[in-house]
PDB file of C-alpha atoms in Angstrom:
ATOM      1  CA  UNK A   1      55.087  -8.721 -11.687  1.00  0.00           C
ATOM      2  CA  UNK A   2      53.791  -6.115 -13.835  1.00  0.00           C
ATOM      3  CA  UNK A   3      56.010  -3.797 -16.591  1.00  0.00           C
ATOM      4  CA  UNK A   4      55.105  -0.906 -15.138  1.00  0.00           C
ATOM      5  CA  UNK A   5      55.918  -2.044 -11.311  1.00  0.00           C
ATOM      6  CA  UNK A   6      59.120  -3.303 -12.889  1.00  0.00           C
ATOM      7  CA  UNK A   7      60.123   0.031 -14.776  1.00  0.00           C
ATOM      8  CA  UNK A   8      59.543   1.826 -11.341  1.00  0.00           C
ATOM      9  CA  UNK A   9      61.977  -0.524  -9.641  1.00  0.00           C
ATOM     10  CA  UNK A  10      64.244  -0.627 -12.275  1.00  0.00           C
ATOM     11  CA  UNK A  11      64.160   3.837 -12.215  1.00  0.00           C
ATOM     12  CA  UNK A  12      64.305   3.433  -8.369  1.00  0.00           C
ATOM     13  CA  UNK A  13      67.384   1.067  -8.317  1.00  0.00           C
ATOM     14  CA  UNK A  14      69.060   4.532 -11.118  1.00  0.00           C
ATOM     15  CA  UNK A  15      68.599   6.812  -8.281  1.00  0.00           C
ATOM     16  CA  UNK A  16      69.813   4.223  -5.488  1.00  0.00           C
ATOM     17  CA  UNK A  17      72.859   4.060  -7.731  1.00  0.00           C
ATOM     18  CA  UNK A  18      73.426   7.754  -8.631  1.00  0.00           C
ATOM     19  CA  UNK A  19      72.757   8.217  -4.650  1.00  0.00           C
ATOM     20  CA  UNK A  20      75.725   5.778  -4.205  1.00  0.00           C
ATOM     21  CA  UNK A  21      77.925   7.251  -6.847  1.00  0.00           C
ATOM     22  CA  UNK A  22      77.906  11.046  -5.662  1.00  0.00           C
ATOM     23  CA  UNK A  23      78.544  10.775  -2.190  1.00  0.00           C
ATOM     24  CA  UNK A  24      81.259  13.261  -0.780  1.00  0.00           C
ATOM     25  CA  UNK A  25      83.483  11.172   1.280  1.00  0.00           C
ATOM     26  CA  UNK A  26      84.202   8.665  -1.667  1.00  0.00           C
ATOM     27  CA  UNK A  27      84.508  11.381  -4.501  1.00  0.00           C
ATOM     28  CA  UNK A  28      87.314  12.536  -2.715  1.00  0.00           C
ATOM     29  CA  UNK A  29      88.955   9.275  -2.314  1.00  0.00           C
ATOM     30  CA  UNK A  30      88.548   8.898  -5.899  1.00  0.00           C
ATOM     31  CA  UNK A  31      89.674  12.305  -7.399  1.00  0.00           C
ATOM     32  CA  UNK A  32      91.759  15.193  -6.370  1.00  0.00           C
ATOM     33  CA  UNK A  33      88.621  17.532  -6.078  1.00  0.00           C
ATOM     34  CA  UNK A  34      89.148  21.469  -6.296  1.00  0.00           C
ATOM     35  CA  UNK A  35      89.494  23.128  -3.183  1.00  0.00           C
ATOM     36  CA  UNK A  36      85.453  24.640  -4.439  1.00  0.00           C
ATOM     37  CA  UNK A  37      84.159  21.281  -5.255  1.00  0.00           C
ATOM     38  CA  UNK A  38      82.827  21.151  -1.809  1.00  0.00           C
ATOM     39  CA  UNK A  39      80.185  18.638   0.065  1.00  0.00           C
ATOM     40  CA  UNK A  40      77.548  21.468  -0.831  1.00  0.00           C
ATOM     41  CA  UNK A  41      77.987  21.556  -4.210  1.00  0.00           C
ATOM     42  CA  UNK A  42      78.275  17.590  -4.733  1.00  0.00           C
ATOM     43  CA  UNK A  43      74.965  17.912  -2.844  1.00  0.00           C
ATOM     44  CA  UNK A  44      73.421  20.342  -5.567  1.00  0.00           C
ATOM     45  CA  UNK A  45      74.379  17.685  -8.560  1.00  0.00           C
ATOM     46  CA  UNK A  46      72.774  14.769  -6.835  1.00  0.00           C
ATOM     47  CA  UNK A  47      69.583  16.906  -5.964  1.00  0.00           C
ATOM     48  CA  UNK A  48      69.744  17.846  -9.918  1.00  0.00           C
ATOM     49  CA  UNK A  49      69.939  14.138 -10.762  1.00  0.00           C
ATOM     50  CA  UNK A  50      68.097  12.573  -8.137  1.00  0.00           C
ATOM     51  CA  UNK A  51      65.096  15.498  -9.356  1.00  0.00           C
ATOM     52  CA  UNK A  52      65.231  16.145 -13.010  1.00  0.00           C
ATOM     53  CA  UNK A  53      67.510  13.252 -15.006  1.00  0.00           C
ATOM     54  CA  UNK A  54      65.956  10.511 -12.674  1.00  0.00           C
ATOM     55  CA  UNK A  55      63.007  11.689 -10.390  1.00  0.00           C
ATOM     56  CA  UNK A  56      61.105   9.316  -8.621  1.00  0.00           C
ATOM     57  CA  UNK A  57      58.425   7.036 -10.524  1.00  0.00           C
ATOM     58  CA  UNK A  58      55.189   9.493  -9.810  1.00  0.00           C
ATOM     59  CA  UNK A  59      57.281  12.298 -11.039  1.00  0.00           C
ATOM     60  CA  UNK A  60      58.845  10.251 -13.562  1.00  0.00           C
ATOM     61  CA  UNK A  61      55.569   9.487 -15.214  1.00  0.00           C
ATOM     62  CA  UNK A  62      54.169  12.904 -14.832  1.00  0.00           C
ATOM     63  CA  UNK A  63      57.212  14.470 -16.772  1.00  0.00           C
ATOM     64  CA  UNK A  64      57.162  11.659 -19.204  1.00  0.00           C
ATOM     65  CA  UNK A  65      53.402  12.904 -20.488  1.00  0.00           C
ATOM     66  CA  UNK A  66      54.702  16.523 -20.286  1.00  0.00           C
ATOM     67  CA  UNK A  67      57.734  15.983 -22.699  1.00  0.00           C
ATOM     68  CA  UNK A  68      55.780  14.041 -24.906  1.00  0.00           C
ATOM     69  CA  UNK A  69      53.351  17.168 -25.789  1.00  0.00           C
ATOM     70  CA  UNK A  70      57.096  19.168 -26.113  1.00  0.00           C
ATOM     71  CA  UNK A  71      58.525  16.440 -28.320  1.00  0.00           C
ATOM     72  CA  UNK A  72      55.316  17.679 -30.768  1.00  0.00           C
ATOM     73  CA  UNK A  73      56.865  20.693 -30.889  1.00  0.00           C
ATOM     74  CA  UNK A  74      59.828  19.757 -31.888  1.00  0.00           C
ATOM     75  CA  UNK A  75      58.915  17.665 -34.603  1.00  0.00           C
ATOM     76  CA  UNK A  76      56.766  20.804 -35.832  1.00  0.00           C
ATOM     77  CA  UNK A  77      59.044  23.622 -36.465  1.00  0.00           C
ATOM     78  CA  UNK A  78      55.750  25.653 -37.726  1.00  0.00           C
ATOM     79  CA  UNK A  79      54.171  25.241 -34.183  1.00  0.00           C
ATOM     80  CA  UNK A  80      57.201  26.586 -32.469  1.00  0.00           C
ATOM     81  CA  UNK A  81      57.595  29.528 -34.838  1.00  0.00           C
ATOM     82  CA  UNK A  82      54.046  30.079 -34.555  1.00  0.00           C
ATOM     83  CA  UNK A  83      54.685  30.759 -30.815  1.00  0.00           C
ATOM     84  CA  UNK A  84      57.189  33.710 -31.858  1.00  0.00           C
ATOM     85  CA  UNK A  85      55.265  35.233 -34.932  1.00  0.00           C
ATOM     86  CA  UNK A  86      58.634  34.809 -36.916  1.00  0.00           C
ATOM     87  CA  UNK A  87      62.453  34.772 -36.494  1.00  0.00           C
ATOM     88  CA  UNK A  88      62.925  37.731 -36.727  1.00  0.00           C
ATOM     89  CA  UNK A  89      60.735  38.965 -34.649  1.00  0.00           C
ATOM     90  CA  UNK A  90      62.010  36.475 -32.234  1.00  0.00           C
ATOM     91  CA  UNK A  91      65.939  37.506 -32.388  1.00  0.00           C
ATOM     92  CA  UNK A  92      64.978  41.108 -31.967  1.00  0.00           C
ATOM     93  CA  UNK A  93      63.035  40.262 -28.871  1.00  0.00           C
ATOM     94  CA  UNK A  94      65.419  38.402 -26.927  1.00  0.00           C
ATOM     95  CA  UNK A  95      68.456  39.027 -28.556  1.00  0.00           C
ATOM     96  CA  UNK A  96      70.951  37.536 -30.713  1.00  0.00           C
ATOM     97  CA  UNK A  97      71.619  34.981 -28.141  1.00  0.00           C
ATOM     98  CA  UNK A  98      67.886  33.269 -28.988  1.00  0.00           C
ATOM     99  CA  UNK A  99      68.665  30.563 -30.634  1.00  0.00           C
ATOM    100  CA  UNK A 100      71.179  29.138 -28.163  1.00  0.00           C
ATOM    101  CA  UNK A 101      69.012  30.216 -25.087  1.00  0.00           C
ATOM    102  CA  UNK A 102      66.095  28.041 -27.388  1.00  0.00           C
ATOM    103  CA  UNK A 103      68.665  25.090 -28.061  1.00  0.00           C
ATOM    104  CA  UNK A 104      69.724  24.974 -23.704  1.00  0.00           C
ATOM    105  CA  UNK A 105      65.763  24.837 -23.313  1.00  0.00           C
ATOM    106  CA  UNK A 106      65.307  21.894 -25.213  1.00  0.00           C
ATOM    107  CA  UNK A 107      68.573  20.067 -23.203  1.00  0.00           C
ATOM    108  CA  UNK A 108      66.280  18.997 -20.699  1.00  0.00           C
ATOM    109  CA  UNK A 109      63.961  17.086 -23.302  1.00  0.00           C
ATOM    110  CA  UNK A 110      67.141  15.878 -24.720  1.00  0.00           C
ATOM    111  CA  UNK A 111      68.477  14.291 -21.697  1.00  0.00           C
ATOM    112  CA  UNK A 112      65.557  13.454 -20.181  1.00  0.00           C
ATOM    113  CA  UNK A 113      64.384  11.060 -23.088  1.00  0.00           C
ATOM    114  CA  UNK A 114      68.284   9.537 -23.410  1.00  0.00           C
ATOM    115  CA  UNK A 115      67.778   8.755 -19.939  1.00  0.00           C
ATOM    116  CA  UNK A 116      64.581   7.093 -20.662  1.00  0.00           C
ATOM    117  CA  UNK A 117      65.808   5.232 -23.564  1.00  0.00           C
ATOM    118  CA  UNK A 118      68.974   4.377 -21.333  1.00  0.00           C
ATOM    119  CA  UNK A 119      66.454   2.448 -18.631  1.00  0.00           C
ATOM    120  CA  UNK A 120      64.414   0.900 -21.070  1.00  0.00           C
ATOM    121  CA  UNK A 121      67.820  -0.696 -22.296  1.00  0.00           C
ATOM    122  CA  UNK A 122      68.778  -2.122 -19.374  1.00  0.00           C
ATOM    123  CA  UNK A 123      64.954  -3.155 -18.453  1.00  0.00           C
ATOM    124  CA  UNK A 124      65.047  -5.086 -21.823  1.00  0.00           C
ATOM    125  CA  UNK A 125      68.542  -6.661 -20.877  1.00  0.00           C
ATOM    126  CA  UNK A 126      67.302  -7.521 -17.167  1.00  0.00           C
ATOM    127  CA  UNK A 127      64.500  -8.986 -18.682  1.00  0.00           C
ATOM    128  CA  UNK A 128      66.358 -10.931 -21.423  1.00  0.00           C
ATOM    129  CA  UNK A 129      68.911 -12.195 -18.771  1.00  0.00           C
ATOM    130  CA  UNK A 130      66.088 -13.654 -15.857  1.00  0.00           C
ATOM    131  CA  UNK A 131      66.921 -10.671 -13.364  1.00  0.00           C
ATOM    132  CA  UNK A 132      63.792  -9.958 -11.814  1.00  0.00           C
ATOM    133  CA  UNK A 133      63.068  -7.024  -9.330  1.00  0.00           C
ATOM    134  CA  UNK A 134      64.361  -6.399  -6.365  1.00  0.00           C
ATOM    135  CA  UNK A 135      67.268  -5.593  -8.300  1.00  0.00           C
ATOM    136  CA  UNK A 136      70.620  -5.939  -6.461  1.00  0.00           C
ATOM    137  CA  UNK A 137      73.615  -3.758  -7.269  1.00  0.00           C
ATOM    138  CA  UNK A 138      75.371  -6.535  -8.984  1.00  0.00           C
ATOM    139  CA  UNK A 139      72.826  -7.245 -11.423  1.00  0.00           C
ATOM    140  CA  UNK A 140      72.683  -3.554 -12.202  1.00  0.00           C
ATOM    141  CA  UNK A 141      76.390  -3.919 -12.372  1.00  0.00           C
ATOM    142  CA  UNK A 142      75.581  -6.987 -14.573  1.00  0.00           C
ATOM    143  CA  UNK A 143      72.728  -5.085 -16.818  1.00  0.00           C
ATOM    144  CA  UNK A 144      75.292  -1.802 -17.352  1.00  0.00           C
ATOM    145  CA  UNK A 145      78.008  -4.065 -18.094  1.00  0.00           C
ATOM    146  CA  UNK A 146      75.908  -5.661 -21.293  1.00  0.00           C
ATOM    147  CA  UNK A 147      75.306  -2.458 -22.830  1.00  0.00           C
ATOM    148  CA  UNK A 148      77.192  -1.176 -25.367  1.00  0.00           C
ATOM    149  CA  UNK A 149      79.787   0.963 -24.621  1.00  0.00           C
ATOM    150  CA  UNK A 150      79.332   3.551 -27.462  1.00  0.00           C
ATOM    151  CA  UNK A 151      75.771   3.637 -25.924  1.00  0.00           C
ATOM    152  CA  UNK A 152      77.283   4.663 -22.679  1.00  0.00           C
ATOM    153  CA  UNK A 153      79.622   7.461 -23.747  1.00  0.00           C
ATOM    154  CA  UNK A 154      76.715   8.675 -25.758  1.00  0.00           C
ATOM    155  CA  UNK A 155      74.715   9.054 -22.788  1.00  0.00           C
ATOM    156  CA  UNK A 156      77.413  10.603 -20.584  1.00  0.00           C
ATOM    157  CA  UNK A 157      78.371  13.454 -23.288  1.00  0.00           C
ATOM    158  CA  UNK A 158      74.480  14.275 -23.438  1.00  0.00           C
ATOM    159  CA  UNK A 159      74.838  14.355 -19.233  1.00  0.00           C
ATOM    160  CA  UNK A 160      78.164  16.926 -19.260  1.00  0.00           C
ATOM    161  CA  UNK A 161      75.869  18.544 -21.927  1.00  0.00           C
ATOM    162  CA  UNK A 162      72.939  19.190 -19.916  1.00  0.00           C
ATOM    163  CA  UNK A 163      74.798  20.272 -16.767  1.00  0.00           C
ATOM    164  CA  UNK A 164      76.741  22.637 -18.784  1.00  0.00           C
ATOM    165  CA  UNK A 165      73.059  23.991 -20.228  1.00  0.00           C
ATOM    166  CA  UNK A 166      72.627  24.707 -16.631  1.00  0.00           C
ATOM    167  CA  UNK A 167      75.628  25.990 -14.878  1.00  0.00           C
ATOM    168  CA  UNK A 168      75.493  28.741 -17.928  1.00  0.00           C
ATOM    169  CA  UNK A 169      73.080  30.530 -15.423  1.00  0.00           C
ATOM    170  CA  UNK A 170      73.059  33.901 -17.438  1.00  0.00           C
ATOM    171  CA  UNK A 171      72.200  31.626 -20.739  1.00  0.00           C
ATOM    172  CA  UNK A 172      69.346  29.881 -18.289  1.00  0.00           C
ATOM    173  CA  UNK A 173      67.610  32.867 -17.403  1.00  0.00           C
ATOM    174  CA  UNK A 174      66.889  34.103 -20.660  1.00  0.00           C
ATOM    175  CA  UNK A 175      65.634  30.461 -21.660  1.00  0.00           C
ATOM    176  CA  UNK A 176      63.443  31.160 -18.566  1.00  0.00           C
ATOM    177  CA  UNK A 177      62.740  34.728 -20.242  1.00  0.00           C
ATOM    178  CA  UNK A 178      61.811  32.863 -23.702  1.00  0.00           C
ATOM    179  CA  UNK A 179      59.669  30.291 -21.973  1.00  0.00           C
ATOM    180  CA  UNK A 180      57.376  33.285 -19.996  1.00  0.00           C
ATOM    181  CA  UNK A 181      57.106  34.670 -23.276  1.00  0.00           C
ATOM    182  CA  UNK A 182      56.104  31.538 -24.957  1.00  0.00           C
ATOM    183  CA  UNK A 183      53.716  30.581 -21.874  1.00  0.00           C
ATOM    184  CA  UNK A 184      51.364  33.969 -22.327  1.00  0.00           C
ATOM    185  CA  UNK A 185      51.529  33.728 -26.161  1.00  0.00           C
ATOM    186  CA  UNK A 186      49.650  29.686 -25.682  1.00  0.00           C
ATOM    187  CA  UNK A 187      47.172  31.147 -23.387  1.00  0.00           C
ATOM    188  CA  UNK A 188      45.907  34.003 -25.849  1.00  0.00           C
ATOM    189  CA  UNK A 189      45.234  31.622 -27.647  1.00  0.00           C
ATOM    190  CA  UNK A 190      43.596  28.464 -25.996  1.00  0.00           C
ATOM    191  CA  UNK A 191      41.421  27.581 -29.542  1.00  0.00           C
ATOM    192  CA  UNK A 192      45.162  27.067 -30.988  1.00  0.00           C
ATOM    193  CA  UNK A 193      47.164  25.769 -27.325  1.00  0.00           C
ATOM    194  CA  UNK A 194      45.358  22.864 -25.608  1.00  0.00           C
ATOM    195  CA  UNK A 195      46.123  23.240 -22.027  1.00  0.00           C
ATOM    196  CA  UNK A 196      48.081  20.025 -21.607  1.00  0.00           C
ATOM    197  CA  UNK A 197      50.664  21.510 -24.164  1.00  0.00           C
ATOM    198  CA  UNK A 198      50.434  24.843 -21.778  1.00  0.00           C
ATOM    199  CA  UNK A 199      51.172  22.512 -18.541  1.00  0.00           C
ATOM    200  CA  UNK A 200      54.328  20.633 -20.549  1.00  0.00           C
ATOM    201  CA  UNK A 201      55.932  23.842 -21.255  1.00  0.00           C
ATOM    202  CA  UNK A 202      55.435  24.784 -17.340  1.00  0.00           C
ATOM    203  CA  UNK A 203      56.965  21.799 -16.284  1.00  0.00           C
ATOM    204  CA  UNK A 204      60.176  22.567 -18.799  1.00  0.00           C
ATOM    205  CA  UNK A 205      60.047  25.510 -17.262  1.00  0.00           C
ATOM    206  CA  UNK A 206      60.070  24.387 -13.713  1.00  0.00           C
ATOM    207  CA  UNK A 207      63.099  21.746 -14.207  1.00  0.00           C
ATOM    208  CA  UNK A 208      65.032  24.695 -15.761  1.00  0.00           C
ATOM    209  CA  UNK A 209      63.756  27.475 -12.703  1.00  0.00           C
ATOM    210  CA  UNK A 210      65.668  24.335 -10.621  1.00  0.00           C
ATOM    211  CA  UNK A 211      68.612  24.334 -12.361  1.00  0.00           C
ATOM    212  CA  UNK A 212      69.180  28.213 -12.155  1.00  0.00           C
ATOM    213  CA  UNK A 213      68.060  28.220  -8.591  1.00  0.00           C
ATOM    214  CA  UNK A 214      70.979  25.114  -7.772  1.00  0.00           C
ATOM    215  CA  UNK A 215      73.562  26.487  -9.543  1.00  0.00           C
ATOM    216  CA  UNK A 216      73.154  30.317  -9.859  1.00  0.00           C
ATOM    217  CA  UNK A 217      74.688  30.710  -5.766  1.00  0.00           C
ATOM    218  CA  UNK A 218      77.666  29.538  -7.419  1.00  0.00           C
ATOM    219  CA  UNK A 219      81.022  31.723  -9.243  1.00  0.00           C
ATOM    220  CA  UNK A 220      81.761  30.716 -12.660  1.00  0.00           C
ATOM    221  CA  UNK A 221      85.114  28.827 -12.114  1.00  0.00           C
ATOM    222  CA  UNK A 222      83.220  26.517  -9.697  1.00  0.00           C
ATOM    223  CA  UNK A 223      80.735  25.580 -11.845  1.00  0.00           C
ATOM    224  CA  UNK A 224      82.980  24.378 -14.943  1.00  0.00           C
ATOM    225  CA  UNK A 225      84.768  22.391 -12.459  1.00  0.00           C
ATOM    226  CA  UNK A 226      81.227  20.904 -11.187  1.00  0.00           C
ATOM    227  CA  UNK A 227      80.307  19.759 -14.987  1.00  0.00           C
ATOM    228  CA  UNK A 228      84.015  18.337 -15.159  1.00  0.00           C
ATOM    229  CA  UNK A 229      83.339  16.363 -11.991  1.00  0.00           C
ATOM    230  CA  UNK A 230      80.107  14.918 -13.017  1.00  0.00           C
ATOM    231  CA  UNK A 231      81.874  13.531 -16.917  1.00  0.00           C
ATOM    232  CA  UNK A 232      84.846  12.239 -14.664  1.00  0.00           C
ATOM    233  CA  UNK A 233      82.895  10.747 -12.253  1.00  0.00           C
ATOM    234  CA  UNK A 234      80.604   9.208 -14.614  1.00  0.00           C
ATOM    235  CA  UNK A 235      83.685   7.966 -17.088  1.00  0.00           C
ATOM    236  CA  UNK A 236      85.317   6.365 -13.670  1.00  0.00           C
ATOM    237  CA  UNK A 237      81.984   4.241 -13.458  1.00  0.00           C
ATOM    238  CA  UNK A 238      81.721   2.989 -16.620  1.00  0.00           C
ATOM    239  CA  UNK A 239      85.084   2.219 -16.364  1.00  0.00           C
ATOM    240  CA  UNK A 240      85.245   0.775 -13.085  1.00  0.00           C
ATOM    241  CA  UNK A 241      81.926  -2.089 -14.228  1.00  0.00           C
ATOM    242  CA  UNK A 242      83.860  -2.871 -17.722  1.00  0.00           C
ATOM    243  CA  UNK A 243      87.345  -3.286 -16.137  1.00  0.00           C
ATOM    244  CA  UNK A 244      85.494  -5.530 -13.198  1.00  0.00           C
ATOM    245  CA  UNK A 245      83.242  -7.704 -15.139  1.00  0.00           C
ATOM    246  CA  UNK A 246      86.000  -8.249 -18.364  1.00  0.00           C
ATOM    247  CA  UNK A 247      88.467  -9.370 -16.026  1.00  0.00           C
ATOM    248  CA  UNK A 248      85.731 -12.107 -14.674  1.00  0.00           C
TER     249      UNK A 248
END
């Protein structure tokens, strides 16, 4: 078998997993969920997972060549400036809340690249350990457990990160705002902006438009206590494999 037919089982054996982890019926049994916390909105954080953290292995690959032009930028700080004119300029444009509407915009990089260096992990520890594709959910159990923890509560602060990026819908829209801006400046100037870094930025763009559109329906208290699901629920996990497999 092939690496790249094994990373796409490996990324669709993430979602099988996430799929298992946020259903309704057994968040309930496992936490006393708020009165708001509702089947709805547990439906809204697996569609976010399921569609931006850990999409499917066409879109997966897609967004993967995407980033990479937006990780440029961000090793570049001239490029990115040069998309503004200057600070200054900038802050007076959008407002003194710039720089933290920038910083949400670039969550979705963030997390999306921890997730992929949180499968390749596990693909090199399958590998290293003889566990082959189809992967069952004991040898992911297996896989997770052989990580190292630190590496795991790393990954799950950058997770309550990002969903907080998004639930702060007000903070979203004017990364949305910065991005349109950012978009029209590229294409004025296509002998500076090749058109694969215009189509990245579109795609950032998109994942973030999702995010707004998901969580926007919802009132303020509701979505902090979404964000504080998601860390508990994903702290209860990684709990639940270590506890199970040390006790072995």
């Amino acid at each position: 078998m092939d690496e790249l037919t094994k990373e796409s089982h490996i990324i669709e054996k993430f979602r099988d997993m996430v799929n298992k982890r946020y259903q309704y019926d057994e968040l309930k049994k496992r936490f006393n969920l708020p009165s708001n916390i509702n089947e709805e909105v547990i439906d809204d954080v697996k569609e976010y997972f399921l569609g931006t953290i850990y999409p499917d292995f066409a879109e997966r690959q897609r967004l993967e060549a995407a980033f990479g032009n937006l990780a440029n930028y961000m090793k570049q700080p001239r490029k990115i400036w040069g998309l503004f004119g200057n600070m200054t300029t900038a802050v007076f444009k959008f407002g003194r809340h710039f720089f933290q509407a920038f910083k949400a915009g670039l969550a979705s990089l963030d997390s999306f690249l921890g997730a992929k260096k949180f499968e390749q992990n596990m693909a090199a520890i399958a590998n290293k350990n003889n566990i082959h594709p189809p992967i069952s959910d004991e040898e992911y159990e297996k896989c997770y457990h052989l990580m190292q923890k630190s590496e795991i509560e790393k990954f799950i602060h950058d997770i309550k990160s990002l969903f907080g990026a998004m639930v702060n819908t007000p903070l979203l829209l004017k990364t949305l705002e910065i991005l349109d801006n950012v978009v029209e400046t590229m294409k004025k100037k296509p002998h500076i902006y090749p058109q694969d870094d215009i189509d990245g930025i579109l795609l950032g763009r998109s994942l973030l438009n999702r995010g707004y559109e998901l969580f926007s329906k919802y009132d303020e208290d509701t979505k902090q206590k979404m964000v504080e699901v998601i860390y508990q629920n994903e702290l209860w996990y990684m709990n639940y494999i270590f506890e199970r497999k040390d006790f072995k």
